[in-house]
Coordinates of C-alpha atoms in Angstrom, one line a residue:
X1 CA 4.9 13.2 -17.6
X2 CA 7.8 11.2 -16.7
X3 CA 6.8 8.6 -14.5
X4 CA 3.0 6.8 -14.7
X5 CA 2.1 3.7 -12.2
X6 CA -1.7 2.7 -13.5
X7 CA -2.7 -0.2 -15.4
X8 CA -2.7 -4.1 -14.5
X9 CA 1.0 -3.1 -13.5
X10 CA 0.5 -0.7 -11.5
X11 CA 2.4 -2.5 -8.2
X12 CA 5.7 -3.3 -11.1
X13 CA 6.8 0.6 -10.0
X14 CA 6.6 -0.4 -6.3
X15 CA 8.7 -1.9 -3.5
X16 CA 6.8 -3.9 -0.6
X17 CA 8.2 -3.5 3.1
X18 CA 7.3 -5.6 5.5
X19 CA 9.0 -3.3 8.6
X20 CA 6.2 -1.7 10.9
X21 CA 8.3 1.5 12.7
X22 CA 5.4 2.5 14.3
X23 CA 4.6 -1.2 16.4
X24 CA 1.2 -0.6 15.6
X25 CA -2.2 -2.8 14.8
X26 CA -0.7 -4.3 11.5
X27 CA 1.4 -7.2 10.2
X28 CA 2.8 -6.1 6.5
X29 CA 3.2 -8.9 4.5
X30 CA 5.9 -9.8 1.3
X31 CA 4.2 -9.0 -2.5
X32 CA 3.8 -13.1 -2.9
X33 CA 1.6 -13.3 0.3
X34 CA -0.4 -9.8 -0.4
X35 CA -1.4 -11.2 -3.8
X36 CA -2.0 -14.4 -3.2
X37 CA -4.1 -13.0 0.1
X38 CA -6.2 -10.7 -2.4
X39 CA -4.5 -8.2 -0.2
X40 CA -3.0 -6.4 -3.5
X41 CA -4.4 -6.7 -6.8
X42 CA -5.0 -4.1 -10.0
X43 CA -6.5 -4.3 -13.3
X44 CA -6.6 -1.9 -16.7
X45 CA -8.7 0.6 -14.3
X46 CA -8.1 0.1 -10.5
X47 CA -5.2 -0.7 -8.0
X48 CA -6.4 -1.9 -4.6
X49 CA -4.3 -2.3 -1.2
X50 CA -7.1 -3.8 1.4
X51 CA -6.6 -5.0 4.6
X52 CA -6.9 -9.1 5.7
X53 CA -7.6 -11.0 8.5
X54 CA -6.1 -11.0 11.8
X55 CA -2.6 -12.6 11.4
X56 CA -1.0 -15.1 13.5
X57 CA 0.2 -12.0 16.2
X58 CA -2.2 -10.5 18.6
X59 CA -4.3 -7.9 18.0
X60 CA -2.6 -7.8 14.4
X61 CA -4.1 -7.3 10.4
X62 CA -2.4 -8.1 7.8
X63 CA -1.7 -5.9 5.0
X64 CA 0.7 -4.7 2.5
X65 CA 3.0 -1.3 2.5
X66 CA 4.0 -0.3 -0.6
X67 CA 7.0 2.4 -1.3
X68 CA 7.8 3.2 -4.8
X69 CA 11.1 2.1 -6.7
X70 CA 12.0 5.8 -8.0
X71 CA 12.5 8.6 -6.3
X72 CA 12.6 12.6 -7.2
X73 CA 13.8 15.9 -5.6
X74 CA 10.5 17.7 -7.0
X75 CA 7.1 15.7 -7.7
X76 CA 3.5 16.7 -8.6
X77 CA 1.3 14.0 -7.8
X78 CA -2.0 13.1 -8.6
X79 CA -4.4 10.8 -7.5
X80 CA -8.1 9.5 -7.5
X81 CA -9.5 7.7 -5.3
X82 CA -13.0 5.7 -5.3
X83 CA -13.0 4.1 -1.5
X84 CA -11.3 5.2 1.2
X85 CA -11.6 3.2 4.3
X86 CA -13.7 5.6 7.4
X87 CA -14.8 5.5 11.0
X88 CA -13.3 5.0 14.4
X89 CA -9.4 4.1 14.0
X90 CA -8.8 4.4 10.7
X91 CA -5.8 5.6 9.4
X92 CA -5.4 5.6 5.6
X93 CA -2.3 7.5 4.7
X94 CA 0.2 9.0 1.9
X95 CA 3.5 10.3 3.1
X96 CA 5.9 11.8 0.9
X97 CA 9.1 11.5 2.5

């Protein structure tokens, strides 16, 4: 195993981008403002992205998108989840680009 991201540190191995390419439903935010918004957080045994409130733009949430610092020509990853978000217009999303 080369790479980990888990742990109380778990957003240190990430980038946050604040560009929306898709003009969609949701205002990304910096790392200051997702934490300080509760938008972002982890501990020893979870890392959380949630959504907020509506921003300051129409028809807007604000959130946080998160890409990681390091990047490979071949990857395995693995993941668990405990909550996903569900129902009408959800969208919750890994893309490995």
């Amino acid at each position: 195993l080369q790479w980990v991201a888990q742990g109380a540190n778990f957003f240190d191995h990430f980038d946050f981008h604040m560009e929306d390419f898709n003009h969609g439903s949701v205002h990304f935010v910096s790392s200051n403002e997702a934490f300080q918004e509760g938008l972002a957080c982890a501990d020893a045994r979870h890392a959380i992205l949630r959504v907020g409130s509506r921003s300051h733009l129409q028809y807007k949430r604000r959130t946080a998108r998160i890409a990681t610092k390091q990047s490979w020509t071949y990857f395995l990853a693995a993941m668990r989840f405990s909550h996903l978000p569900w129902g009408c217009g959800t969208w919750p999303a890994f893309f490995s680009i």
